[in-house]
PDB file of C-alpha atoms in Angstrom:
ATOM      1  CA  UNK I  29      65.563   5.075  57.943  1.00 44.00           C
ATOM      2  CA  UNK I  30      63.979   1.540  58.520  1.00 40.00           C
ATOM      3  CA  UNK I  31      64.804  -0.186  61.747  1.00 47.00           C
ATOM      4  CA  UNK I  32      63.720  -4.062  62.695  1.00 44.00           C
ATOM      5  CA  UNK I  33      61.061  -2.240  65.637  1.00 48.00           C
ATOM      6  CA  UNK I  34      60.117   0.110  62.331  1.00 44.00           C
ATOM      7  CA  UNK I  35      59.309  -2.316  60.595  1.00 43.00           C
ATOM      8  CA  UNK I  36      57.611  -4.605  63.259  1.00 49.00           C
ATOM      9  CA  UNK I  37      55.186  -2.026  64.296  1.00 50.00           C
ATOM     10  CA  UNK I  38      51.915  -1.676  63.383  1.00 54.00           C
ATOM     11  CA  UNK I  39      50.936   0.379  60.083  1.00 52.00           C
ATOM     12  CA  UNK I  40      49.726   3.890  60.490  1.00 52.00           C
ATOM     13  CA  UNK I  41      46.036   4.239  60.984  1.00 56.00           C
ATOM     14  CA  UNK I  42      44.135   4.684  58.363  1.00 52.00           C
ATOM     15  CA  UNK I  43      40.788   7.364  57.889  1.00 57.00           C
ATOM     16  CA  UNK I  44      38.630   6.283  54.656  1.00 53.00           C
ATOM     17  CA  UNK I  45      37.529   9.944  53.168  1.00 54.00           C
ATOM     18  CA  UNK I  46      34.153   9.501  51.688  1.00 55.00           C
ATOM     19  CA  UNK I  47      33.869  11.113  48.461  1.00 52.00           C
ATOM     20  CA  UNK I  48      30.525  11.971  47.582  1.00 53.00           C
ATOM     21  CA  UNK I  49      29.874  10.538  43.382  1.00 52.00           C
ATOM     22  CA  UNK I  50      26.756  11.971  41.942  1.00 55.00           C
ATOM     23  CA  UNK I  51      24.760   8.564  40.239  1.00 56.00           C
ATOM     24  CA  UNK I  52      25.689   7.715  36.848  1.00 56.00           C
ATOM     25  CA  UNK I  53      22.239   8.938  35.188  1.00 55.00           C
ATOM     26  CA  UNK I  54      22.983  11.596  37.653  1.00 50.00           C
ATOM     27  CA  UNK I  55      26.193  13.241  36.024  1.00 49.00           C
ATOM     28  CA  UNK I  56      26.087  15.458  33.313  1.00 57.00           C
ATOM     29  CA  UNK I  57      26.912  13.850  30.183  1.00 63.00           C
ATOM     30  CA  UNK I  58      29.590  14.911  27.998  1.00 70.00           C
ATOM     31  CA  UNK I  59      27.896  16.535  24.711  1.00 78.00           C
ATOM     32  CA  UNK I  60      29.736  16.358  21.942  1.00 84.00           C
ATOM     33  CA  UNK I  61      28.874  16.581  18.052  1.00 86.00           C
ATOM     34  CA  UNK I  62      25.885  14.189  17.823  1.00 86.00           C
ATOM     35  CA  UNK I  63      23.793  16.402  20.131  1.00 88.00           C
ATOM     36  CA  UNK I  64      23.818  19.676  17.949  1.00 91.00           C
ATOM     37  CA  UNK I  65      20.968  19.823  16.069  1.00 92.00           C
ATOM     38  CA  UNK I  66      20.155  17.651  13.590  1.00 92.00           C
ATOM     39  CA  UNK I  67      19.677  20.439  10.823  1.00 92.00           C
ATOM     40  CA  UNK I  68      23.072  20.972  11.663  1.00 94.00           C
ATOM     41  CA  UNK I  69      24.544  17.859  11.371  1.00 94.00           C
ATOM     42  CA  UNK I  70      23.213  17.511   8.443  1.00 95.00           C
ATOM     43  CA  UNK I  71      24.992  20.635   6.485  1.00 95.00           C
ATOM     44  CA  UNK I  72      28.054  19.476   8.441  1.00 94.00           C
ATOM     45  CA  UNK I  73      27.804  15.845   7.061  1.00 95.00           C
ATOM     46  CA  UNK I  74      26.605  17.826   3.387  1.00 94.00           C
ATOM     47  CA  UNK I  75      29.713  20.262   3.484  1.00 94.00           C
ATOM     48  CA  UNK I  76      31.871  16.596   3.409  1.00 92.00           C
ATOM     49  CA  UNK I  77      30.591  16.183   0.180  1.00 93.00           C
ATOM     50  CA  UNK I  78      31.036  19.826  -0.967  1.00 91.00           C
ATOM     51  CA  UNK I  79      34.483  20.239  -2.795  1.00 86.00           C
ATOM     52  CA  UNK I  80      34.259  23.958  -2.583  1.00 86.00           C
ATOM     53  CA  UNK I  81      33.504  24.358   0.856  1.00 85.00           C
ATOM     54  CA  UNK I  82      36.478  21.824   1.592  1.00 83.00           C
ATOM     55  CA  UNK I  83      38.834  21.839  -0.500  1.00 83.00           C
ATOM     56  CA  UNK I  84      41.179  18.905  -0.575  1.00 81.00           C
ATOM     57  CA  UNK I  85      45.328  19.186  -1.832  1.00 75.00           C
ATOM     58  CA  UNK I  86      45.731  14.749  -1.455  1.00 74.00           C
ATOM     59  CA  UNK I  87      43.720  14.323  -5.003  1.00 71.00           C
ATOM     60  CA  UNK I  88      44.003  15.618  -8.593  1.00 77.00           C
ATOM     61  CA  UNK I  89      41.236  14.180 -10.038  1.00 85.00           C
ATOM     62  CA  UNK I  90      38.252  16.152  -9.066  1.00 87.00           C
ATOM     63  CA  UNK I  91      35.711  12.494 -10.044  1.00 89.00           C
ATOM     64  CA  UNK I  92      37.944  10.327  -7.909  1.00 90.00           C
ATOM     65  CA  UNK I  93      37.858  12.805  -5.048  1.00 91.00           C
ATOM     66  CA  UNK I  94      34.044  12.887  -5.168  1.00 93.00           C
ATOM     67  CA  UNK I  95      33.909   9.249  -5.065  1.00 94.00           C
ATOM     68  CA  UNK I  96      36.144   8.422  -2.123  1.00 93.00           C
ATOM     69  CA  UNK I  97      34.414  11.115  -0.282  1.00 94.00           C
ATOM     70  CA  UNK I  98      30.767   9.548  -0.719  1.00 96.00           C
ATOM     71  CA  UNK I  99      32.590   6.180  -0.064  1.00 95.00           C
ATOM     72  CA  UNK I 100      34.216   7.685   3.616  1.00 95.00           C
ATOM     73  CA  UNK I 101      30.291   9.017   4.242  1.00 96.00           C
ATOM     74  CA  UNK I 102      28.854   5.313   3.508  1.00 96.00           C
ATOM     75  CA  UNK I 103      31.763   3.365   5.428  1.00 94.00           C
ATOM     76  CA  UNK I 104      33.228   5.860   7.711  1.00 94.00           C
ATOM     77  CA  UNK I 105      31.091   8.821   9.084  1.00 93.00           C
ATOM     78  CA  UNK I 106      27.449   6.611   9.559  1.00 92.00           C
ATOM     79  CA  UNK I 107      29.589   4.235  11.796  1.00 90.00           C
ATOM     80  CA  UNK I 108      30.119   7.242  14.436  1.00 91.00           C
ATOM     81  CA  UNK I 109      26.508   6.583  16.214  1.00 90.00           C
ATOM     82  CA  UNK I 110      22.980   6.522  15.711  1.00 90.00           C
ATOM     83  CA  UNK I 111      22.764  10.020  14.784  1.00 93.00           C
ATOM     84  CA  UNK I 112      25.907  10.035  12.136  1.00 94.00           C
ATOM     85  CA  UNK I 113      23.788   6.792  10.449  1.00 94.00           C
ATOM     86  CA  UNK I 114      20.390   8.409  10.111  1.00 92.00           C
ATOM     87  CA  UNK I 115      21.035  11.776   8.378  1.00 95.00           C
ATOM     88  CA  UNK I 116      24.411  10.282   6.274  1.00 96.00           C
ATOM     89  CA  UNK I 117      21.896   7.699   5.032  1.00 95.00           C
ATOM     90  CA  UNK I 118      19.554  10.524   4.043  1.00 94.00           C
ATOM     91  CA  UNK I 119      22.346  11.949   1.952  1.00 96.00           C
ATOM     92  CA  UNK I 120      22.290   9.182   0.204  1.00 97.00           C
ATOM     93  CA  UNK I 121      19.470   8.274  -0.166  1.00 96.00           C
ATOM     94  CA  UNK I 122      18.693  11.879  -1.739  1.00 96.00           C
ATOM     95  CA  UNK I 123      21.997  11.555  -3.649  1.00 96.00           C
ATOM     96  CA  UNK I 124      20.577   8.267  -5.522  1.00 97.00           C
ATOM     97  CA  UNK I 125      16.521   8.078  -5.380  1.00 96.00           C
ATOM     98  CA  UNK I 126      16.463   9.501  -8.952  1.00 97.00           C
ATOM     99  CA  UNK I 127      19.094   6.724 -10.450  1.00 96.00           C
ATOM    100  CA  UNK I 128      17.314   4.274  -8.155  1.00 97.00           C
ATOM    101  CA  UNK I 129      13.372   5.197  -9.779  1.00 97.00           C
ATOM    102  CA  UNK I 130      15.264   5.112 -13.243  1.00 97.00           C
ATOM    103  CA  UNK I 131      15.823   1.279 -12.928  1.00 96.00           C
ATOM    104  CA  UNK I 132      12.229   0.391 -12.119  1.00 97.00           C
ATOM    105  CA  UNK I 133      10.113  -1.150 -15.116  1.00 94.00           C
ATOM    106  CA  UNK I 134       7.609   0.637 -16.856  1.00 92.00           C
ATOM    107  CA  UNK I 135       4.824  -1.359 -15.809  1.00 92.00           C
ATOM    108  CA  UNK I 136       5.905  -1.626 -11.999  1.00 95.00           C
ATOM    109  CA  UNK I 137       5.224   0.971  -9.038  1.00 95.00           C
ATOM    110  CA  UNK I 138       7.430   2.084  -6.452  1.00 95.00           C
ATOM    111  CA  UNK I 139       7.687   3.758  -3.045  1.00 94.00           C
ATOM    112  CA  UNK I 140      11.243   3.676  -1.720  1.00 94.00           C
ATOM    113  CA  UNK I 141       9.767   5.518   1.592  1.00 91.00           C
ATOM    114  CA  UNK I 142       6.005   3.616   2.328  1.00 86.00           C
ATOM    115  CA  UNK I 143       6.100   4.813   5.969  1.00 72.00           C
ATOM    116  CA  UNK I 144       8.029   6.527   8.460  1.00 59.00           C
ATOM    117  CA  UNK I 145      11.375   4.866   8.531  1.00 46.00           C
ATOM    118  CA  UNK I 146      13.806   7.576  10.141  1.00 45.00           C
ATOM    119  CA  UNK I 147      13.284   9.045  13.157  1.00 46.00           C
ATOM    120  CA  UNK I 148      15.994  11.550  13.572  1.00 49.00           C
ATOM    121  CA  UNK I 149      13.822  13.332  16.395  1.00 46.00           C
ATOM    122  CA  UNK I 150      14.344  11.187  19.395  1.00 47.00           C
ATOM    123  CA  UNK I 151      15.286  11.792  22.308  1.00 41.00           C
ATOM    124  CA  UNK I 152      18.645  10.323  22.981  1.00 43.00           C
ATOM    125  CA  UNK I 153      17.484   9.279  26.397  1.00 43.00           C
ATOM    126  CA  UNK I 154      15.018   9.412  29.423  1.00 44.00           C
ATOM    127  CA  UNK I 155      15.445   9.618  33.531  1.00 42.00           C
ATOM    128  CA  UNK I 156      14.171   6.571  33.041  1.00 46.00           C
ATOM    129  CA  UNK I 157      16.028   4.882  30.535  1.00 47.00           C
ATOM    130  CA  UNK I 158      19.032   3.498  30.133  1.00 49.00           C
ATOM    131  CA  UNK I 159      21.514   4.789  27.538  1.00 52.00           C
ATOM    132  CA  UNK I 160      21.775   1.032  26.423  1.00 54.00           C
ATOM    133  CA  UNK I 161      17.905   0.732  25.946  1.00 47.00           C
ATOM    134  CA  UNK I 162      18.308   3.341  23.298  1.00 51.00           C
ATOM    135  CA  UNK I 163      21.383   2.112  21.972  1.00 56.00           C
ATOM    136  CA  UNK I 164      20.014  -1.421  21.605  1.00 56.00           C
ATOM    137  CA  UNK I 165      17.043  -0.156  19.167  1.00 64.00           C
ATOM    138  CA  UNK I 166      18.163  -1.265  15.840  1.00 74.00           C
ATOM    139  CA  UNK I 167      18.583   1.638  13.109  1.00 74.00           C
ATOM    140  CA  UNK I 168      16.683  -0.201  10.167  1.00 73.00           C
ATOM    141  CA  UNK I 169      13.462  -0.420  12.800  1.00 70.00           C
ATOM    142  CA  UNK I 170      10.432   0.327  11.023  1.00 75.00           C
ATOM    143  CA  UNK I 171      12.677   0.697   7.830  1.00 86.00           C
ATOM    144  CA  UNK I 172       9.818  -0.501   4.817  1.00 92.00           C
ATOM    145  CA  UNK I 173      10.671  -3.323   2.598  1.00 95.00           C
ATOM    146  CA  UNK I 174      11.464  -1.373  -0.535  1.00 96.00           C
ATOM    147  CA  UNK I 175      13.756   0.742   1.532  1.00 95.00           C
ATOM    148  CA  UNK I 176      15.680  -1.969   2.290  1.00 95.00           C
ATOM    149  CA  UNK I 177      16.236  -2.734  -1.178  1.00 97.00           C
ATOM    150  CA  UNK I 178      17.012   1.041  -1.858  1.00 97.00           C
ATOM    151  CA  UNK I 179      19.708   1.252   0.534  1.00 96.00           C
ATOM    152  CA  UNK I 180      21.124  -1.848  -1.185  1.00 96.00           C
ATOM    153  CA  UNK I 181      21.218  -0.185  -4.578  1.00 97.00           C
ATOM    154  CA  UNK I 182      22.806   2.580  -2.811  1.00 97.00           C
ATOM    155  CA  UNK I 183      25.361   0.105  -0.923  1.00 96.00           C
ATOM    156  CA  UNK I 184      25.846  -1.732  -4.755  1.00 96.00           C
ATOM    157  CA  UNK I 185      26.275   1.562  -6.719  1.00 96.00           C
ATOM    158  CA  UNK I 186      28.890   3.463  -3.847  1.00 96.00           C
ATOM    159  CA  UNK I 187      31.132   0.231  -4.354  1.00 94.00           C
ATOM    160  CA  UNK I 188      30.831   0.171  -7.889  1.00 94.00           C
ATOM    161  CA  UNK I 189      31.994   3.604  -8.623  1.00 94.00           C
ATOM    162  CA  UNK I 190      34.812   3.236  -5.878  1.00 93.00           C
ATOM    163  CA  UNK I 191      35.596   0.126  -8.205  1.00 92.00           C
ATOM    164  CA  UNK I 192      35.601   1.959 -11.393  1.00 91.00           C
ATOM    165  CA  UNK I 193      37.714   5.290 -10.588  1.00 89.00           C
ATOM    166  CA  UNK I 194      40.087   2.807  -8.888  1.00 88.00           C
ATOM    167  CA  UNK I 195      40.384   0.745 -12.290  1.00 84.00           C
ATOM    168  CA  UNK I 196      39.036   1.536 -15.414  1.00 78.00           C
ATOM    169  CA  UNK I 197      38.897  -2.028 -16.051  1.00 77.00           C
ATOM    170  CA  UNK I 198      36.286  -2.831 -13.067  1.00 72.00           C
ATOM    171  CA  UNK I 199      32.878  -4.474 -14.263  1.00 77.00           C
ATOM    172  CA  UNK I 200      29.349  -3.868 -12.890  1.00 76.00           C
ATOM    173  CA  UNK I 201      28.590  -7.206 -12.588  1.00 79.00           C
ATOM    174  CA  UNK I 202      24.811  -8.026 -12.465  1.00 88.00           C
ATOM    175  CA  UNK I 203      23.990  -6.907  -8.703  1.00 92.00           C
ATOM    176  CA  UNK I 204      21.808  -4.353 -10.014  1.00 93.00           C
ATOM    177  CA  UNK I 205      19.872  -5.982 -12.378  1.00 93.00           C
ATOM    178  CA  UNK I 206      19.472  -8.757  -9.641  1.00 94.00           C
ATOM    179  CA  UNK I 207      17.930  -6.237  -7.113  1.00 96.00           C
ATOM    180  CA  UNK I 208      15.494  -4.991  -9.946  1.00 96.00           C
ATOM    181  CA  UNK I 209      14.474  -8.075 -11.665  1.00 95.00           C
ATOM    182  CA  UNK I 210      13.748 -10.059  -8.302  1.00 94.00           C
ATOM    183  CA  UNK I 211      14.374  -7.895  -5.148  1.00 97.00           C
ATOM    184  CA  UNK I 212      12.142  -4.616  -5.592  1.00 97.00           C
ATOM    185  CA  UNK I 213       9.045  -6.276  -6.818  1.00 97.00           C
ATOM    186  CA  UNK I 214       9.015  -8.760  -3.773  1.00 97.00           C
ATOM    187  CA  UNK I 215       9.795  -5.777  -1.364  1.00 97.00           C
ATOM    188  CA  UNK I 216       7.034  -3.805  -2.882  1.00 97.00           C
ATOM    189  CA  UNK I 217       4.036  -6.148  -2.920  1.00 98.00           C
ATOM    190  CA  UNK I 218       5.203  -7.274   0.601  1.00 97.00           C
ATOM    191  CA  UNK I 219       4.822  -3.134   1.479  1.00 96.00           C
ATOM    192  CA  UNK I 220       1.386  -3.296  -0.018  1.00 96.00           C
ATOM    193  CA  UNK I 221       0.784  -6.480   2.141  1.00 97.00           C
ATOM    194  CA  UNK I 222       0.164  -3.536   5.075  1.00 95.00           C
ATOM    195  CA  UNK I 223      -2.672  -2.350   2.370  1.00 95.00           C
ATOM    196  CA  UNK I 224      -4.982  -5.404   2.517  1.00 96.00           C
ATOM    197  CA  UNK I 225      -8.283  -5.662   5.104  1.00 96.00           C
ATOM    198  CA  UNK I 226      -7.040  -5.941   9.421  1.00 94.00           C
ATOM    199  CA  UNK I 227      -8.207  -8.970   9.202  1.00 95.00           C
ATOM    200  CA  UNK I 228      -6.364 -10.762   6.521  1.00 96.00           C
ATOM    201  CA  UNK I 229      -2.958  -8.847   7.479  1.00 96.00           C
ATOM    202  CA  UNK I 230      -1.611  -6.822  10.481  1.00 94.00           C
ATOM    203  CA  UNK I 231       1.642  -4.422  10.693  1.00 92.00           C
ATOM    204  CA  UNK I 232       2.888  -6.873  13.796  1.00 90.00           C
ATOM    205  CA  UNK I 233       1.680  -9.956  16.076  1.00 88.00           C
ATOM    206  CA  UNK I 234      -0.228  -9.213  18.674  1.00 78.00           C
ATOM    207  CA  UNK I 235       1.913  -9.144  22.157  1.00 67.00           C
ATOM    208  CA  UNK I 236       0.528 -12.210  23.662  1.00 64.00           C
ATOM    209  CA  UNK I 237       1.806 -14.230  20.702  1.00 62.00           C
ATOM    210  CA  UNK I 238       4.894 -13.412  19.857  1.00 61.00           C
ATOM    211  CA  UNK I 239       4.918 -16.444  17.708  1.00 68.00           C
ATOM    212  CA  UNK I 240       3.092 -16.315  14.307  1.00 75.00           C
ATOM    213  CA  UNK I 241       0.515 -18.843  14.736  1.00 79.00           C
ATOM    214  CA  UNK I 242      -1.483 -20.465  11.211  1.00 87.00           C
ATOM    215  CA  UNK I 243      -4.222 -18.163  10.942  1.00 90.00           C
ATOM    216  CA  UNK I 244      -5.379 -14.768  10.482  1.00 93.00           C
ATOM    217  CA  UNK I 245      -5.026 -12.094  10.856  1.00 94.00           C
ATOM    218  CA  UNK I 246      -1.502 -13.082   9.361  1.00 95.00           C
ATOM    219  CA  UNK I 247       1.796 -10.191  10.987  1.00 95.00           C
ATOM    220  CA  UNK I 248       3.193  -8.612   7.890  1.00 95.00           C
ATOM    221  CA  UNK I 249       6.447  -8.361   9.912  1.00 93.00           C
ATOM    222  CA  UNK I 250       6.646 -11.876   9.286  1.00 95.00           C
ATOM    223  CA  UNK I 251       5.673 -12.274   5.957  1.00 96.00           C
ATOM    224  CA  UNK I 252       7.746 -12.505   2.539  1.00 97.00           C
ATOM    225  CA  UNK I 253       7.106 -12.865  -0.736  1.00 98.00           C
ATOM    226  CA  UNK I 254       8.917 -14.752  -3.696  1.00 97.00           C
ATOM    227  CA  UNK I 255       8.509 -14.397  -7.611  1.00 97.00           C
ATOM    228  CA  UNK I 256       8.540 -17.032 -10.441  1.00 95.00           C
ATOM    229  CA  UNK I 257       7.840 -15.615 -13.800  1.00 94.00           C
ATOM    230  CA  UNK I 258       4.279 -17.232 -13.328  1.00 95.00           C
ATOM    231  CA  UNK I 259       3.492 -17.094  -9.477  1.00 97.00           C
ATOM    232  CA  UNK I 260       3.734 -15.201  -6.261  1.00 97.00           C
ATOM    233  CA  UNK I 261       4.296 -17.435  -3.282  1.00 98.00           C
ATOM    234  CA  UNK I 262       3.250 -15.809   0.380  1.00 98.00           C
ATOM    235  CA  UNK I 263       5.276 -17.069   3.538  1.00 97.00           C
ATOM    236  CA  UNK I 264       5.141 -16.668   6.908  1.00 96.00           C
ATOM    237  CA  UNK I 265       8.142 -16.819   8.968  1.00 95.00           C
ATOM    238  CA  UNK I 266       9.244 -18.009  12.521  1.00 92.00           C
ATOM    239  CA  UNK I 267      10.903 -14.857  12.850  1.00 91.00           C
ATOM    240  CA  UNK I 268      10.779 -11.161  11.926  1.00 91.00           C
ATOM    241  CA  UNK I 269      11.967 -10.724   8.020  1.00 92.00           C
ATOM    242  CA  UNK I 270      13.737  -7.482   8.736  1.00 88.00           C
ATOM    243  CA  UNK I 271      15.404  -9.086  11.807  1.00 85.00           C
ATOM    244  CA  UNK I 272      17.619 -11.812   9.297  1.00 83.00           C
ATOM    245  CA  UNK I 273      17.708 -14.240  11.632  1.00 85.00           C
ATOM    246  CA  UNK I 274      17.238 -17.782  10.252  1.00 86.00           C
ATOM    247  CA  UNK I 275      13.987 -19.855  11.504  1.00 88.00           C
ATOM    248  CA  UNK I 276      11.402 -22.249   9.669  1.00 91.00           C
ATOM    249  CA  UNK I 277       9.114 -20.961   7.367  1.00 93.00           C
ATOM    250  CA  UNK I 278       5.239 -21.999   5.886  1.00 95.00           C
ATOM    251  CA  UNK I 279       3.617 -21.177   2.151  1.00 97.00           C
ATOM    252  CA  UNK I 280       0.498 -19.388   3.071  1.00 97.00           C
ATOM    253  CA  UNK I 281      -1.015 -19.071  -0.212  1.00 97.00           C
ATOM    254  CA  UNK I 282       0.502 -19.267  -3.992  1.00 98.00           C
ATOM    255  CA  UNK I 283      -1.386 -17.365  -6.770  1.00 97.00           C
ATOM    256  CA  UNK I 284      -0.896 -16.333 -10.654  1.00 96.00           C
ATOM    257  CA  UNK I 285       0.709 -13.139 -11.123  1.00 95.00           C
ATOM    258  CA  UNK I 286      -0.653 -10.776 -13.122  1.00 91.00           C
ATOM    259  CA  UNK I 287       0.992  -7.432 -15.039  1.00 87.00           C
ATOM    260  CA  UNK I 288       0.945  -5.259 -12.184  1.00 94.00           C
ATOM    261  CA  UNK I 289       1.785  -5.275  -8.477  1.00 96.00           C
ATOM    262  CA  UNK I 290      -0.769  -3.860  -7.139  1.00 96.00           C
ATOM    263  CA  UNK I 291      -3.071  -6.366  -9.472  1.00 96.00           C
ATOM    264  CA  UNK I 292      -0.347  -9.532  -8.174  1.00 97.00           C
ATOM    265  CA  UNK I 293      -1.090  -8.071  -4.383  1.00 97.00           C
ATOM    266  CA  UNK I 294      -4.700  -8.135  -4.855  1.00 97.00           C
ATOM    267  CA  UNK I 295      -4.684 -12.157  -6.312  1.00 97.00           C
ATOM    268  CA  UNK I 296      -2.736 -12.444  -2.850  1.00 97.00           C
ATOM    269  CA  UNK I 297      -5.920 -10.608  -1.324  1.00 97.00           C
ATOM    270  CA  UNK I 298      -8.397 -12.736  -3.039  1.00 97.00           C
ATOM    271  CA  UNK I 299      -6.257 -16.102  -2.248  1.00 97.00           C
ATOM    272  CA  UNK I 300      -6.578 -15.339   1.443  1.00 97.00           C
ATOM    273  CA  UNK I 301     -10.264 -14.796   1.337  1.00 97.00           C
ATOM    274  CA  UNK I 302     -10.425 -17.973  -0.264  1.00 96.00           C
ATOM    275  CA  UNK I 303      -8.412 -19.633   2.919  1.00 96.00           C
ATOM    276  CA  UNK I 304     -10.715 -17.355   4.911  1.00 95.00           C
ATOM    277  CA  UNK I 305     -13.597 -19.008   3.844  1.00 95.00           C
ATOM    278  CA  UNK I 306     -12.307 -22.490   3.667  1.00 94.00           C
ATOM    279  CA  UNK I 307     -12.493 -22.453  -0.502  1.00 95.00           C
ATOM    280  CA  UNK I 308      -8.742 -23.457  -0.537  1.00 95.00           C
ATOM    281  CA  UNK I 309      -6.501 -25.174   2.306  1.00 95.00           C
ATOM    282  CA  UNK I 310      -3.949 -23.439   4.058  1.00 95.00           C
ATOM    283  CA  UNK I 311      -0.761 -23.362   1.017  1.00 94.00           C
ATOM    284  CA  UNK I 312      -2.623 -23.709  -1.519  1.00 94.00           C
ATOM    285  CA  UNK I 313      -2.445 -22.681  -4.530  1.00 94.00           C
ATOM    286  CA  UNK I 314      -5.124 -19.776  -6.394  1.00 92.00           C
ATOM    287  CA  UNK I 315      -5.386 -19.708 -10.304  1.00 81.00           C
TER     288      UNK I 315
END
């Protein structure tokens, strides 16, 4: 029971009791399903897809089920982490490689997969590093060109057949044709860029010039190239291409295209020996 001297007097003493926290890279991490194996995740992520091994009672038609659950791997299960994205996208991109190669032209080349562009082996983390270091390390680093474009056609074709079980009335539309009439034959010459002599072209700028300076050798990670029916234009940008972030950009070189890719990349190759040698000015153009 409170009195006024109660409540005038001092407050009890108080004894701080240091409790000893272990550092934050210290404690133990939780594990949970992203640090099994990655073999494993994978038949886990596969089984998903496997209307045998679960069965489903919410759908009746066996097409629309197989859609919606390809649709929940694309939009659902790669946004869990950095793990999930990796080996779903390498269902898919198994599921679709053969209807994606059945869409290039006869007299084109392809390579959906030009180098190394998954790395489902790293470690998750050092003693030295920072969970956010590895978080902050984009998933489409190191991705090639033409694998951008093939995980657009995979992107296009997963909406399209959500589209069409949803409505029988749903149209394609022309986003496929788009991506092979103007999108994989850039992507692919600008892979084959990485083909050409160290001196004309590099994989990346060298780290005391982060800027792409007018000269050789030229950073393929800053190089694009566009397609008229009659030329092939060579750019170099401000900024990385794979990055999408806006900056200025410069014509390098223009030449005539010829049947082939390879045969377009190697006017491209012949255009900047020209430059090399002072035959043509910087963005000009090679017949």
């Amino acid at each position: 029971m409170y009195n006024p001297s109660s409540i005038s007097a001092p407050p009890p003493p108080y004894e701080l009791h240091r409790t000893t926290y272990p550092h934050p890279r210290q404690a133990q991490r939780t594990k949970g399903i992203s640090s099994l194996p990655i073999h494993v995740i994978h038949k886990i992520l596969s089984f998903t897809l496997d209307l045998r091994a679960t069965p489903s009672k919410f759908w009746s038609d066996p097409e629309e089920e197989r859609v919606r659950r390809i649709w929940a791997l694309f939009r659902g299960l790669r946004g869990v982490d950095r793990v999930f994205w990796l080996v779903s996208t390498s269902i898919l991109r198994a599921m679709y490689l053969e209807s994606y190669l059945s869409h290039i032209r006869p007299d084109y080349s392809s390579d959906p997969f030009p180098y190394e562009s998954s790395h489902l082996d790293e470690p998750t983390s050092t003693p030295d590093q920072d969970d956010d270091f590895v978080k902050s390390k984009s998933v489409y680093q190191g991705r090639g060109r033409e694998t951008a474009v093939f995980d657009r056609y995979i992107a296009v074709k997963v909406g399209q057949e959500l589209r069409l079980v949803e409505s029988s009335l749903s149209e394609e539309g022309e986003a496929v044709e788009e991506i092979f009439k103007r999108l994989q034959p850039s992507a692919r010459i600008e892979d084959l860029l990485l083909t050409l002599p160290s001196h004309f072209i590099v994989p990346f700028p060298s780290s005391n010039s982060p800027m792409p300076q007018r000269g050789f050798p030229l950073p393929q990670s800053h190089l694009s190239v566009t397609l008229t029916p009659t030329w092939a234009q060579l750019y170099l940008h401000s900024n990385p291409v794979a990055s999408g972030k806006r900056g200025s950009k410069e014509l390098v070189v223009e030449v005539r295209r010829i049947g082939t890719l390879e045969g377009t990349t190697k006017r491209i190759e012949d255009g900047l020996d020209d430059i090399y040698r002072r035959l043509v000015p910087w963005g000009g153009r090679v017949q």
